[in-house]
mmCIF file of C-alpha atoms in Angstrom:
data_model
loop_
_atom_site.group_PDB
_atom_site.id
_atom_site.type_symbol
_atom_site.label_atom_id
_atom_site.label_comp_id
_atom_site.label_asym_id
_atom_site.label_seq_id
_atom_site.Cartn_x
_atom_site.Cartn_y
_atom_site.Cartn_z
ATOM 1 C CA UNK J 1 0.686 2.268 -25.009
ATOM 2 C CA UNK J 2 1.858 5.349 -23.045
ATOM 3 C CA UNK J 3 1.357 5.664 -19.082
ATOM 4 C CA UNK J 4 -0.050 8.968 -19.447
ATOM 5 C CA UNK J 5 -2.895 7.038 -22.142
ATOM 6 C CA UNK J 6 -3.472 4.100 -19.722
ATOM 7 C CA UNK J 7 -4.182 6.201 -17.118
ATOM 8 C CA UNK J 8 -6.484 8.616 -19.073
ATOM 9 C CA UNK J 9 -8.264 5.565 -20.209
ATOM 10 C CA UNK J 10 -8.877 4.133 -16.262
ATOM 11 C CA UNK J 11 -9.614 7.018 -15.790
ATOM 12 C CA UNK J 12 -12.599 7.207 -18.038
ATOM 13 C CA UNK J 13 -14.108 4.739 -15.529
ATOM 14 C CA UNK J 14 -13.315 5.394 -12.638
ATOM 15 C CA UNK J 15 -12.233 9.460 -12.116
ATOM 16 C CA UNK J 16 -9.496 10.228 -9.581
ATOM 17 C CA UNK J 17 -11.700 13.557 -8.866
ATOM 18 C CA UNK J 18 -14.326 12.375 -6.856
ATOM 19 C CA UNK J 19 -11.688 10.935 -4.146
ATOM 20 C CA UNK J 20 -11.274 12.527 -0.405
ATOM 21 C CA UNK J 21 -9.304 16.085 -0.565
ATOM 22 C CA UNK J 22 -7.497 14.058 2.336
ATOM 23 C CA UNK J 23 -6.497 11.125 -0.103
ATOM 24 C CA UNK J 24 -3.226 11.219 -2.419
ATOM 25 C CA UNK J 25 -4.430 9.051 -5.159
ATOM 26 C CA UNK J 26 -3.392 9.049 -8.982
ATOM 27 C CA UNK J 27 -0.067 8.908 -10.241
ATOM 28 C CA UNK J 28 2.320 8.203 -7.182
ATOM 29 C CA UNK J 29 5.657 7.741 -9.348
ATOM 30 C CA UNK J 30 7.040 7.140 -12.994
ATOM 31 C CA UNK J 31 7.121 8.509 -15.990
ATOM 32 C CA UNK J 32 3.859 9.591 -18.125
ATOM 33 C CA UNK J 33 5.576 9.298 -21.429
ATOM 34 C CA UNK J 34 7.019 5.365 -20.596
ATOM 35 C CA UNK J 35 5.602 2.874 -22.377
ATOM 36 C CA UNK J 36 3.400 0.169 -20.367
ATOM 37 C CA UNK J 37 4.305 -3.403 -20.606
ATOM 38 C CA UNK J 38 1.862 -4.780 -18.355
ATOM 39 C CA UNK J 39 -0.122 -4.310 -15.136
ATOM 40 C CA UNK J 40 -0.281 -5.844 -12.211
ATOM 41 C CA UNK J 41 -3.548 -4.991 -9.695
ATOM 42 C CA UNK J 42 -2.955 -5.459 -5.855
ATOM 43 C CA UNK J 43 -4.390 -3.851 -2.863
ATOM 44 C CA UNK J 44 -1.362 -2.270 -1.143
ATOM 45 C CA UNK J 45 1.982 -1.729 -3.447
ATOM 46 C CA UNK J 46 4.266 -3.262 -0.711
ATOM 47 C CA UNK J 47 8.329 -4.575 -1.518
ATOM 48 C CA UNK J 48 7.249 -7.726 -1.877
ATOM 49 C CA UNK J 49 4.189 -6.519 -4.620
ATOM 50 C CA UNK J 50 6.568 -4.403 -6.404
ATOM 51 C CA UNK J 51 8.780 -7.369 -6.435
ATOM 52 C CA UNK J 52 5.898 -9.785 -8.386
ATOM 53 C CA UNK J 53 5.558 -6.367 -10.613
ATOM 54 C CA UNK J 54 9.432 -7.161 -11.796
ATOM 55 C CA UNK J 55 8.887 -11.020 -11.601
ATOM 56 C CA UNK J 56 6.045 -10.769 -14.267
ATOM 57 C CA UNK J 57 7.302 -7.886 -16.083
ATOM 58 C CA UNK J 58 4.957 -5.869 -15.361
ATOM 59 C CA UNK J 59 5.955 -1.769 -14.900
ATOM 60 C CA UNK J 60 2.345 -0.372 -13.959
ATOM 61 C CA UNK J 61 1.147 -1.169 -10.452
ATOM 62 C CA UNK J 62 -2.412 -0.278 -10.437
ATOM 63 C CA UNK J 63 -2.976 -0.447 -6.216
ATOM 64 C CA UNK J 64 -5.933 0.541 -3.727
ATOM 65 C CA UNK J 65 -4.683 1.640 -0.998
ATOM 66 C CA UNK J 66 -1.838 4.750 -1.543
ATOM 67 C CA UNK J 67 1.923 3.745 -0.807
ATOM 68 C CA UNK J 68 2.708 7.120 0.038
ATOM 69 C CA UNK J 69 0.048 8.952 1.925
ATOM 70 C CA UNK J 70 1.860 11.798 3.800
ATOM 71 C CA UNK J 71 5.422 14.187 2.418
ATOM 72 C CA UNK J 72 8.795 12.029 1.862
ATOM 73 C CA UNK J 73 11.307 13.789 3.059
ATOM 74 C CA UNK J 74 13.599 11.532 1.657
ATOM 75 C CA UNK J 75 14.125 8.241 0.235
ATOM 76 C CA UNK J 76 16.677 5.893 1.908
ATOM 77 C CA UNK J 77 14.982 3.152 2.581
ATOM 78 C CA UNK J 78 14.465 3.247 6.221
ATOM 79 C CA UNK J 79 10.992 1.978 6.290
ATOM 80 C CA UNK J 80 8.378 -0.176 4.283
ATOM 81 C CA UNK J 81 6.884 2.980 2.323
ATOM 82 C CA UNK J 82 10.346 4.438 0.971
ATOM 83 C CA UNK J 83 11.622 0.375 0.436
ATOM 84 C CA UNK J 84 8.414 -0.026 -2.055
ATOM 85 C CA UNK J 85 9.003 3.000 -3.566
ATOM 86 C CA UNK J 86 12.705 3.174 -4.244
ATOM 87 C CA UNK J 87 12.384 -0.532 -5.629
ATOM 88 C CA UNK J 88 9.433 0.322 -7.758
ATOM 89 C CA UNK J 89 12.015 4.035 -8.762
ATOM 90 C CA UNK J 90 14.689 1.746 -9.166
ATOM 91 C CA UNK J 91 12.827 -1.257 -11.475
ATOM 92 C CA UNK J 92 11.588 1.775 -13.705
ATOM 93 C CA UNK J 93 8.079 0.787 -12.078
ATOM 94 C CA UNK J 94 5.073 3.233 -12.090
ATOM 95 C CA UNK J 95 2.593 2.960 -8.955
ATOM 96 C CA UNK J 96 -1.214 4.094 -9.730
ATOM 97 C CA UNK J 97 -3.389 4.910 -6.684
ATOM 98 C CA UNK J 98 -7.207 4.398 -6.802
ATOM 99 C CA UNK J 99 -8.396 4.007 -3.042
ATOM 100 C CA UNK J 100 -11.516 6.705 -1.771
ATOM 101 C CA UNK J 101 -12.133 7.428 -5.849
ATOM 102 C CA UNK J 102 -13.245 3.668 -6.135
ATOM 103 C CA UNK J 103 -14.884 4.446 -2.395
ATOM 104 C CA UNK J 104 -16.565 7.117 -3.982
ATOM 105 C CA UNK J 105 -17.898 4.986 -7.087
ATOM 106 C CA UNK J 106 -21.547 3.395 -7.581
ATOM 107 C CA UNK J 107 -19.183 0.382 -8.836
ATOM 108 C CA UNK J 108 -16.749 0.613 -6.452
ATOM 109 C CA UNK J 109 -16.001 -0.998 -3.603
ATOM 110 C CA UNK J 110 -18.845 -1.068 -1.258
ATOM 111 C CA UNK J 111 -20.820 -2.337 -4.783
ATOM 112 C CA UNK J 112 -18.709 -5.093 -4.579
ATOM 113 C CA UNK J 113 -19.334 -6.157 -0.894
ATOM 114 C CA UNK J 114 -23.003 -5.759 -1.725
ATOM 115 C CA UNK J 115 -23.204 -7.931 -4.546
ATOM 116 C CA UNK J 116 -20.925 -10.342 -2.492
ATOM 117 C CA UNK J 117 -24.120 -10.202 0.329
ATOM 118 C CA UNK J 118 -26.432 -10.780 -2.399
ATOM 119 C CA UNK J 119 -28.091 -7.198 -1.309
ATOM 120 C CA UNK J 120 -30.392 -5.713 -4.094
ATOM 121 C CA UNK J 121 -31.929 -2.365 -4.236
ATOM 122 C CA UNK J 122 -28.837 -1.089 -3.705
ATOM 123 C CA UNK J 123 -28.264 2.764 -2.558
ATOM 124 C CA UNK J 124 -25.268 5.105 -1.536
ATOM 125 C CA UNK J 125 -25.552 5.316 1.970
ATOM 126 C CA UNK J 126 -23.895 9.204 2.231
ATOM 127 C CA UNK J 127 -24.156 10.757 -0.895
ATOM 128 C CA UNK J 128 -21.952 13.254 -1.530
ATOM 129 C CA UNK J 129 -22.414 17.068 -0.479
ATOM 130 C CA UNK J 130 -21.764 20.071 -2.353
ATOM 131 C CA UNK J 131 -21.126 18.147 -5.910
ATOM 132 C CA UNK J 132 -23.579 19.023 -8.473
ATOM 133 C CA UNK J 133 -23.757 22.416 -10.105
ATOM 134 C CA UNK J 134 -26.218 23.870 -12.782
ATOM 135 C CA UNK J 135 -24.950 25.823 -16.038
ATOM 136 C CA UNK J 136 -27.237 27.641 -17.974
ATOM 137 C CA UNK J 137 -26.312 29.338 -21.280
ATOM 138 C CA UNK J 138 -28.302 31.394 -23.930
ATOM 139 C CA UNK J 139 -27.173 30.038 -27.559
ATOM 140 C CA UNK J 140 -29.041 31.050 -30.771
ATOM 141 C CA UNK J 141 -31.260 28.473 -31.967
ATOM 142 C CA UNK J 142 -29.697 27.297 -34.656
ATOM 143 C CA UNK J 143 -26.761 26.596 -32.404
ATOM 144 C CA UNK J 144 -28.635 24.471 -29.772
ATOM 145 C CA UNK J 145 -27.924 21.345 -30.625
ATOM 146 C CA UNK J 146 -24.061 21.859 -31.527
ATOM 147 C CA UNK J 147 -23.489 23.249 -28.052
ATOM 148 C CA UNK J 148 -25.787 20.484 -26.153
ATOM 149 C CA UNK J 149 -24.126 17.766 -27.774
ATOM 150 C CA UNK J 150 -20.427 19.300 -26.639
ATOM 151 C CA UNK J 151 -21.711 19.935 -23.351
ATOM 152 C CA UNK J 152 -22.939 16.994 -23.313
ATOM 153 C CA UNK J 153 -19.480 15.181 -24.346
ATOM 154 C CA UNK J 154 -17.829 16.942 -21.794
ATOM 155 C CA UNK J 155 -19.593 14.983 -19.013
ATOM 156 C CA UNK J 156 -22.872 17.405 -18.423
ATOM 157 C CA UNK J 157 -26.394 16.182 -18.055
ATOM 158 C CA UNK J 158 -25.603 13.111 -16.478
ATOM 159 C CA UNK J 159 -28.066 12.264 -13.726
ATOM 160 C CA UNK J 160 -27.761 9.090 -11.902
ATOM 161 C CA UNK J 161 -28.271 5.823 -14.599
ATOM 162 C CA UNK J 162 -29.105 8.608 -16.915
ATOM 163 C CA UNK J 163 -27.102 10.772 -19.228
ATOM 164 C CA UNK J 164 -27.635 13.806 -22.178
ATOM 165 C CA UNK J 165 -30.279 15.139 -19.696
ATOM 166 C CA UNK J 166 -31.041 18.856 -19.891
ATOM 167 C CA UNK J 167 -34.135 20.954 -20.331
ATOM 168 C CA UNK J 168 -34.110 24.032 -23.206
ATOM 169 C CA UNK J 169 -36.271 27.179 -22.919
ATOM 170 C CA UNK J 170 -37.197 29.564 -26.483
ATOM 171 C CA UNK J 171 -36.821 32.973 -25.729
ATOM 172 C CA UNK J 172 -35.540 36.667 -27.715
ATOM 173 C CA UNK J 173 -32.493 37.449 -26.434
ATOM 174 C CA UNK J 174 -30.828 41.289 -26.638
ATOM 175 C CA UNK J 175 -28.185 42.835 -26.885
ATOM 176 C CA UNK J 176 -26.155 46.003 -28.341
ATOM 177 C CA UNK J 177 -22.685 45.175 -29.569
ATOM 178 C CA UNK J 178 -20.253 48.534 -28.513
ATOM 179 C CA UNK J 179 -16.807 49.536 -29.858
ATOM 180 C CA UNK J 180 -14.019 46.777 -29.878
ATOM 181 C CA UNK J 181 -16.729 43.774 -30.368
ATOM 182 C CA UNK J 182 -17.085 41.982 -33.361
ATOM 183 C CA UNK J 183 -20.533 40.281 -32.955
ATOM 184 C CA UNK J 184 -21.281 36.825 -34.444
ATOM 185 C CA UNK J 185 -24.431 38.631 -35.592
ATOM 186 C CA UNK J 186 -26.151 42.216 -35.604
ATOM 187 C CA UNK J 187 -23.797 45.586 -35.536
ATOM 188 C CA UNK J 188 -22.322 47.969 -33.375
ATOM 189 C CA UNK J 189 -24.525 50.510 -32.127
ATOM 190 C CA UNK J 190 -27.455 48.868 -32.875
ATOM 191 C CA UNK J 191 -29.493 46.494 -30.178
ATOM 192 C CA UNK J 192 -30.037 43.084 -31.623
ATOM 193 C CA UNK J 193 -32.941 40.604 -30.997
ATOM 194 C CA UNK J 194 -32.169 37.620 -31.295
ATOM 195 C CA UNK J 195 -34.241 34.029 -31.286
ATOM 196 C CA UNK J 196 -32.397 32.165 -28.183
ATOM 197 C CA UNK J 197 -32.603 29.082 -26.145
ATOM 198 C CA UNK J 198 -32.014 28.819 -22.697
ATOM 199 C CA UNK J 199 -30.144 25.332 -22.543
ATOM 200 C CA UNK J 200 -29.888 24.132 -18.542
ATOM 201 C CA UNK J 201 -27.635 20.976 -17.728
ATOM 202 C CA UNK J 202 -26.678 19.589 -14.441
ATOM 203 C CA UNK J 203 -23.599 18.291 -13.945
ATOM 204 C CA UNK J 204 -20.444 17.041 -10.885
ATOM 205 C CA UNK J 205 -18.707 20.211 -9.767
ATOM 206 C CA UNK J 206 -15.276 18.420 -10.826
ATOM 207 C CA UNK J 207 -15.938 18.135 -14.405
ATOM 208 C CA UNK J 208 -16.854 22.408 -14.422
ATOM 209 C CA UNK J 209 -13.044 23.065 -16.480
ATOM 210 C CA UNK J 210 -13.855 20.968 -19.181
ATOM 211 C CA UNK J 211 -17.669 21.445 -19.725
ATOM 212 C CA UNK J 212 -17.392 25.045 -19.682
ATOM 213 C CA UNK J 213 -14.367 24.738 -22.271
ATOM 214 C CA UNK J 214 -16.297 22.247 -24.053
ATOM 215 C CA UNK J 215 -19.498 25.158 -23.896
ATOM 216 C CA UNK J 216 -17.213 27.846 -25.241
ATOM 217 C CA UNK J 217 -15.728 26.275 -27.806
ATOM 218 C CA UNK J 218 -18.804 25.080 -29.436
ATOM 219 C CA UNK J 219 -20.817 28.702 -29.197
ATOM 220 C CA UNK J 220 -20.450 30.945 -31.931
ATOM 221 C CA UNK J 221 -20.430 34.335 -29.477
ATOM 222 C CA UNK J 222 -17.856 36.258 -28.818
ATOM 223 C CA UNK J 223 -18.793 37.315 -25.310
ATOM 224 C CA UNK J 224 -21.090 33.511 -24.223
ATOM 225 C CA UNK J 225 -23.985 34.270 -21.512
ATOM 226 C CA UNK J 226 -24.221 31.779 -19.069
ATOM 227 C CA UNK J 227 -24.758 31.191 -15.248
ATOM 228 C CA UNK J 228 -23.416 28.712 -13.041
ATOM 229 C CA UNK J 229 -24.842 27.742 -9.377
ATOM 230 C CA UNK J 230 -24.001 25.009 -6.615
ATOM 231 C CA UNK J 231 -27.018 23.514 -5.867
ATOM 232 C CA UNK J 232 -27.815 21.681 -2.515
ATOM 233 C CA UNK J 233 -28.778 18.780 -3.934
ATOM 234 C CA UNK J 234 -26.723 15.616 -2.730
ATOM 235 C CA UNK J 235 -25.329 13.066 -5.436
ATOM 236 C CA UNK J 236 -27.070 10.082 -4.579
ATOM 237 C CA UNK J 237 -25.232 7.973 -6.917
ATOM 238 C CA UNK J 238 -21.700 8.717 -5.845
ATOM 239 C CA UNK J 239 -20.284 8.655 -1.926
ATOM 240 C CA UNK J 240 -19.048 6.541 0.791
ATOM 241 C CA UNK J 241 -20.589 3.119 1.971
ATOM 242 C CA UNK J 242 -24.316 1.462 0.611
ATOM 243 C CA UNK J 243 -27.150 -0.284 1.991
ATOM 244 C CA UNK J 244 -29.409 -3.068 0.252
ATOM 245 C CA UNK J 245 -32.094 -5.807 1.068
ATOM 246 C CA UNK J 246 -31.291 -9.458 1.890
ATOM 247 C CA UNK J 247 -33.303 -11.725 -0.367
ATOM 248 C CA UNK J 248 -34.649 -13.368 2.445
ATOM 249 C CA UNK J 249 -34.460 -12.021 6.160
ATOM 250 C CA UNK J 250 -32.187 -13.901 8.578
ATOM 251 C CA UNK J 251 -31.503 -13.806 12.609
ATOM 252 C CA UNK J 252 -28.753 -12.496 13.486
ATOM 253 C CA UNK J 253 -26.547 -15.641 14.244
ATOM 254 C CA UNK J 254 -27.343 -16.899 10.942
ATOM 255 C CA UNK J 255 -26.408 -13.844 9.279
ATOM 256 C CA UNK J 256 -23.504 -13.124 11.040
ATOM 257 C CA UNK J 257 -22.307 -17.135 9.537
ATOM 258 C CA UNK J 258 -23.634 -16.271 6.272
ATOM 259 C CA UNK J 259 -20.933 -13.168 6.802
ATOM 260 C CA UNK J 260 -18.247 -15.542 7.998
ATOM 261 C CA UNK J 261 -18.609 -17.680 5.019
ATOM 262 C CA UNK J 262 -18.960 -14.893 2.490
ATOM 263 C CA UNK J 263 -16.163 -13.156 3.629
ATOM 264 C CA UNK J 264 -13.880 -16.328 5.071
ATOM 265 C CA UNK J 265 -13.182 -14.703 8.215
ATOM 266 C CA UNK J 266 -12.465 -16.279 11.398
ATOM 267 C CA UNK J 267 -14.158 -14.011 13.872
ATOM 268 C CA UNK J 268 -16.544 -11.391 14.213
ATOM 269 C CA UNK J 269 -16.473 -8.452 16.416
ATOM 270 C CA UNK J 270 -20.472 -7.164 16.878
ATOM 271 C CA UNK J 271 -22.339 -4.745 18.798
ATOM 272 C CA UNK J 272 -24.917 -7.202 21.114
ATOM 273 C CA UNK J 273 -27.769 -9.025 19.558
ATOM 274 C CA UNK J 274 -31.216 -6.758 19.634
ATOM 275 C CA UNK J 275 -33.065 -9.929 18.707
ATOM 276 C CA UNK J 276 -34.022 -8.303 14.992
ATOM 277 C CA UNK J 277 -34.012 -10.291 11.873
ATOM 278 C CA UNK J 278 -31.902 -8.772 9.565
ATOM 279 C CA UNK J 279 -33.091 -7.459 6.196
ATOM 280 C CA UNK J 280 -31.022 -3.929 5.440
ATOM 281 C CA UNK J 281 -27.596 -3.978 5.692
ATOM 282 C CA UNK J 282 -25.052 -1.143 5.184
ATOM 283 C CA UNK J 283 -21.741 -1.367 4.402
ATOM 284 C CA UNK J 284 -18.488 0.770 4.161
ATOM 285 C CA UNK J 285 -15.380 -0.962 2.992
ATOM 286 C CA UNK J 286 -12.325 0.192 5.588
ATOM 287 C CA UNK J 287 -12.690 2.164 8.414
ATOM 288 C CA UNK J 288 -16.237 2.977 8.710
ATOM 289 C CA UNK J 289 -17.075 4.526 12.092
ATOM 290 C CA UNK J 290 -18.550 7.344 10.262
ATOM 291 C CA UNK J 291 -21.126 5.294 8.675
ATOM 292 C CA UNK J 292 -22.730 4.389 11.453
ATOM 293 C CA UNK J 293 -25.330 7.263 11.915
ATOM 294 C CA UNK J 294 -26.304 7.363 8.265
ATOM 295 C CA UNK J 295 -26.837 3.347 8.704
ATOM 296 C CA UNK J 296 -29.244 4.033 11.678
ATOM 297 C CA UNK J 297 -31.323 6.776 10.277
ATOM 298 C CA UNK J 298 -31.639 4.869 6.463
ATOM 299 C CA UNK J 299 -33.401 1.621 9.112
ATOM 300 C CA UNK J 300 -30.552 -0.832 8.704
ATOM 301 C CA UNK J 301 -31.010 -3.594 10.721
ATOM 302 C CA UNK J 302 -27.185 -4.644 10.391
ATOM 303 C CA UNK J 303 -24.190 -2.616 9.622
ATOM 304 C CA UNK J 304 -20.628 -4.456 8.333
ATOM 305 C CA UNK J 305 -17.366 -2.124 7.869
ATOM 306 C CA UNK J 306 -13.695 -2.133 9.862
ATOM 307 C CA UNK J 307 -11.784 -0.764 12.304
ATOM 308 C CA UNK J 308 -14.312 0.515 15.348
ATOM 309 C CA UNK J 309 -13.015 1.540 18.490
ATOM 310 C CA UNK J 310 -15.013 0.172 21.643
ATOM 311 C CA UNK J 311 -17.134 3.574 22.202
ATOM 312 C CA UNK J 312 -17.974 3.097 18.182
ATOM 313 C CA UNK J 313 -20.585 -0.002 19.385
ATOM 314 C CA UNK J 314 -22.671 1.921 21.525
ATOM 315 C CA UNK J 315 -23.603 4.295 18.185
ATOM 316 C CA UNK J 316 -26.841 1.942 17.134
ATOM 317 C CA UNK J 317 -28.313 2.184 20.114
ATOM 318 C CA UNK J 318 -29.894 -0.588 20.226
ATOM 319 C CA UNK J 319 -31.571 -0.634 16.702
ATOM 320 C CA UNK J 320 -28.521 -2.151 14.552
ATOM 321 C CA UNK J 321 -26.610 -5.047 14.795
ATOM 322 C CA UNK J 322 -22.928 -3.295 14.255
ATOM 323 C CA UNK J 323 -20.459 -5.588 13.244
ATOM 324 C CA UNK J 324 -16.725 -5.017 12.405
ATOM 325 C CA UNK J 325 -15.164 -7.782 9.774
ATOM 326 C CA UNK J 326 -11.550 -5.950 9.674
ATOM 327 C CA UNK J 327 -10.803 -3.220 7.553
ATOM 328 C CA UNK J 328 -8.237 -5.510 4.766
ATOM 329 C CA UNK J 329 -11.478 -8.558 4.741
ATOM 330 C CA UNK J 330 -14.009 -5.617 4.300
ATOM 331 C CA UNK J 331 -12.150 -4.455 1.428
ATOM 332 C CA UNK J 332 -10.544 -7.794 -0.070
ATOM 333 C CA UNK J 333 -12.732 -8.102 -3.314
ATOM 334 C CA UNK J 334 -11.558 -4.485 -4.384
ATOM 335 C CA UNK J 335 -8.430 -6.259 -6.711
ATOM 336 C CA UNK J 336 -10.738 -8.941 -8.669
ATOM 337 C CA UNK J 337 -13.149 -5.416 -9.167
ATOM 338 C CA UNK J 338 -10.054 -3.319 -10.224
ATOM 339 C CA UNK J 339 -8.566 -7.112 -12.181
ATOM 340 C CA UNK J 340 -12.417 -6.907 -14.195
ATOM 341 C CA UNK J 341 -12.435 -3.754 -15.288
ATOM 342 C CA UNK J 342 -8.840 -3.468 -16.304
ATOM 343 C CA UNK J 343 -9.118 -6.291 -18.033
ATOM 344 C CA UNK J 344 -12.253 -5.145 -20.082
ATOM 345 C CA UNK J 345 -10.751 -2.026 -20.834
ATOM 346 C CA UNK J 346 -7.232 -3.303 -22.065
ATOM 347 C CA UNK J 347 -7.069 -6.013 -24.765
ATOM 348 C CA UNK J 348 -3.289 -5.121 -25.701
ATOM 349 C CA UNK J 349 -1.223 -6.087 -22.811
ATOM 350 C CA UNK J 350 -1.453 -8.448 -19.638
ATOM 351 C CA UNK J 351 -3.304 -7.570 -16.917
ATOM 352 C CA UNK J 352 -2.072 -9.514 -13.627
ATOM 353 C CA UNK J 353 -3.872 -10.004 -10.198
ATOM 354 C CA UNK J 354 -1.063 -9.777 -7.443
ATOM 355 C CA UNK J 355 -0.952 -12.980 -5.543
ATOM 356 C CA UNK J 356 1.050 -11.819 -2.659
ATOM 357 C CA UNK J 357 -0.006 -11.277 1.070
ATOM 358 C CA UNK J 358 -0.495 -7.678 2.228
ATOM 359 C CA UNK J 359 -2.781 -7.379 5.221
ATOM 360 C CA UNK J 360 -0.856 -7.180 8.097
ATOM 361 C CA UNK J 361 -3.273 -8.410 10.896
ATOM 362 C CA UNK J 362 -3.397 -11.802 12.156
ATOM 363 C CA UNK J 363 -5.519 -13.684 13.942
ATOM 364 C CA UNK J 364 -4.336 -16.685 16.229
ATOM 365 C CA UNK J 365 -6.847 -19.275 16.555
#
């Protein structure tokens, strides 16, 4: 199978376009048109992973966290990110970057440390701004159905666990055809009525190319009516960090062992106990500062992410227990997730979980 197919195919679960416009994730080197002999899924595409990669044969490294984030100016190997990447350039090796896309994802990452918690009712803690639009188009009725359904293909109408959604209005459209048209119906000169319905579809502002191509090609107009608007509505099914119930509520020292356990870590840096049993809990895999607002207004009574700076634990003011596991243990189930899906979604080649080590912080007991 091709690169440029595998990728297409991961990315029919999890799309690239609803990463950070600060991330650099997708295709980070190689060659769409090589063939794939097999994968291996880490969390950072170090030497050492890219190494494994050549061990196992495998010439797709499907990674979290971006190799290269910022410009290379050049590539001599005078550091750890142009030593991964020339070995990976130099092994014929192609590096795949997921990270703030799986952020981003229902399924993704802070999914996983919920269902790790055991947290149900389980919600996106900031949906995403600015990231549904509306189309509306006028199609003639006998042509309702053909255009819904490629709309529909495309990716519109798809509404949190729902998709095909879309509501359809009957109506007489008009219209005069003029000199240099060539109407599907009706002639020049001549206004035409004509039995319309007004189909209206929601849909992610990053899928607009193709569901307006999609639209187009399925209308039988020359010149297609339609109206698209940004709506203010957030996506509550797509965005950064979640929050869910415990099963049971638990004081805080008990919940902060349960943590311990779940996560196998060997300390815990908190905010100071408030003497609240814990129910809600938030979470935001990596560096989650900017979670913690959002996690006090939604009632959390407990809030788990990485990398806060001292002036970061006075945020909860007193209501939420804040509590910072390390940004690589916060984020350490993302491989099995990525190792899962993969695995589902390729039958044809092996899919490998990368065994090596790749957080750099220790901890000296």
């Amino acid at each position: 199978m091709k690169l440029k197919t595998v990728i297409s195919k991961i990315e029919e679960e999890i799309s690239i376009k609803q990463a950070e416009d600060f991330d650099n994730v997708g295709l980070l080197c190689g060659v769409p048109d090589r063939d794939v002999s097999g994968i291996l899924v880490c969390h950072d595409a170090l030497e050492n992973v890219v190494e494994e990669a050549v061990q196992k044969n495998c010439n797709l490294i499907v990674c979290f966290h971006p190799i290269i984030f910022s410009g290379l100016k050049s590539l001599t190997g005078k550091n750890y990110v142009e030593r991964a990447v020339l070995k990976a350039i130099e092994n014929k090796i192609a590096i795949y970057a997921i990270h703030t896309a799986f952020d981003n994802d229902f399924f993704g990452v802070n999914y996983g440390i919920c269902r790790q918690l055991g947290l149900k009712n389980m919600r996106i803690l900031q949906p995403k701004e600015n990231n549904l639009k509306q189309l509306t188009v006028f199609v003639p009725k006998e042509y309702s159905e053909k255009v819904k359904e490629a709309m529909f293909s495309a990716g519109a109408g798809s509404i949190g666990f729902y998709d095909e959604c879309s509501f359809t209005v009957n109506g007489n459209g008009t219209f005069r055809p003029v000199e240099g048209s060539s109407p599907f119906s009706g002639q020049q000169g001549i206004r035409e009525n004509a039995d319309e319905d007004m189909i209206s579809v929601i849909f992610e502002s990053f899928k607009q190319g193709q569901i307006v191509g999609a639209m187009k090609a399925a209308h039988p107009y020359e010149e297609v009516a339609h109206q698209i608007y940004s709506l203010d509505n957030k996506n509550h099914h797509a965005g950064l960090g979640m929050y869910g119930e415990l099963e049971e509520e638990m004081e805080e020292t008990d919940f902060l062992k349960h943590v311990k356990e779940i996560f196998g870590l060997h300390v815990i840096k908190h905010s100071p106990f408030n003497h609240k049993k814990i129910k809600r809990v938030g979470v935001l895999g990596g560096s989650g500062a900017g979670g913690i607002r959002a996690a006090v207004s939604q009632k959390c009574d407990a809030y788990l992410t990485g990398d806060l700076k001292y002036h970061d634990y006075f945020l909860a003011e007193s209501k939420m227990l804040i509590c910072d596991i390390g940004h690589y243990e916060s984020e350490q189930f993302v491989t099995q997730q990525l190792f899962e899906i993969l695995s589902q979604k390729f039958s044809t080649f092996a899919i490998s979980k990368s065994i090596e080590k790749t957080n750099p912080v220790n901890y000296f007991i």
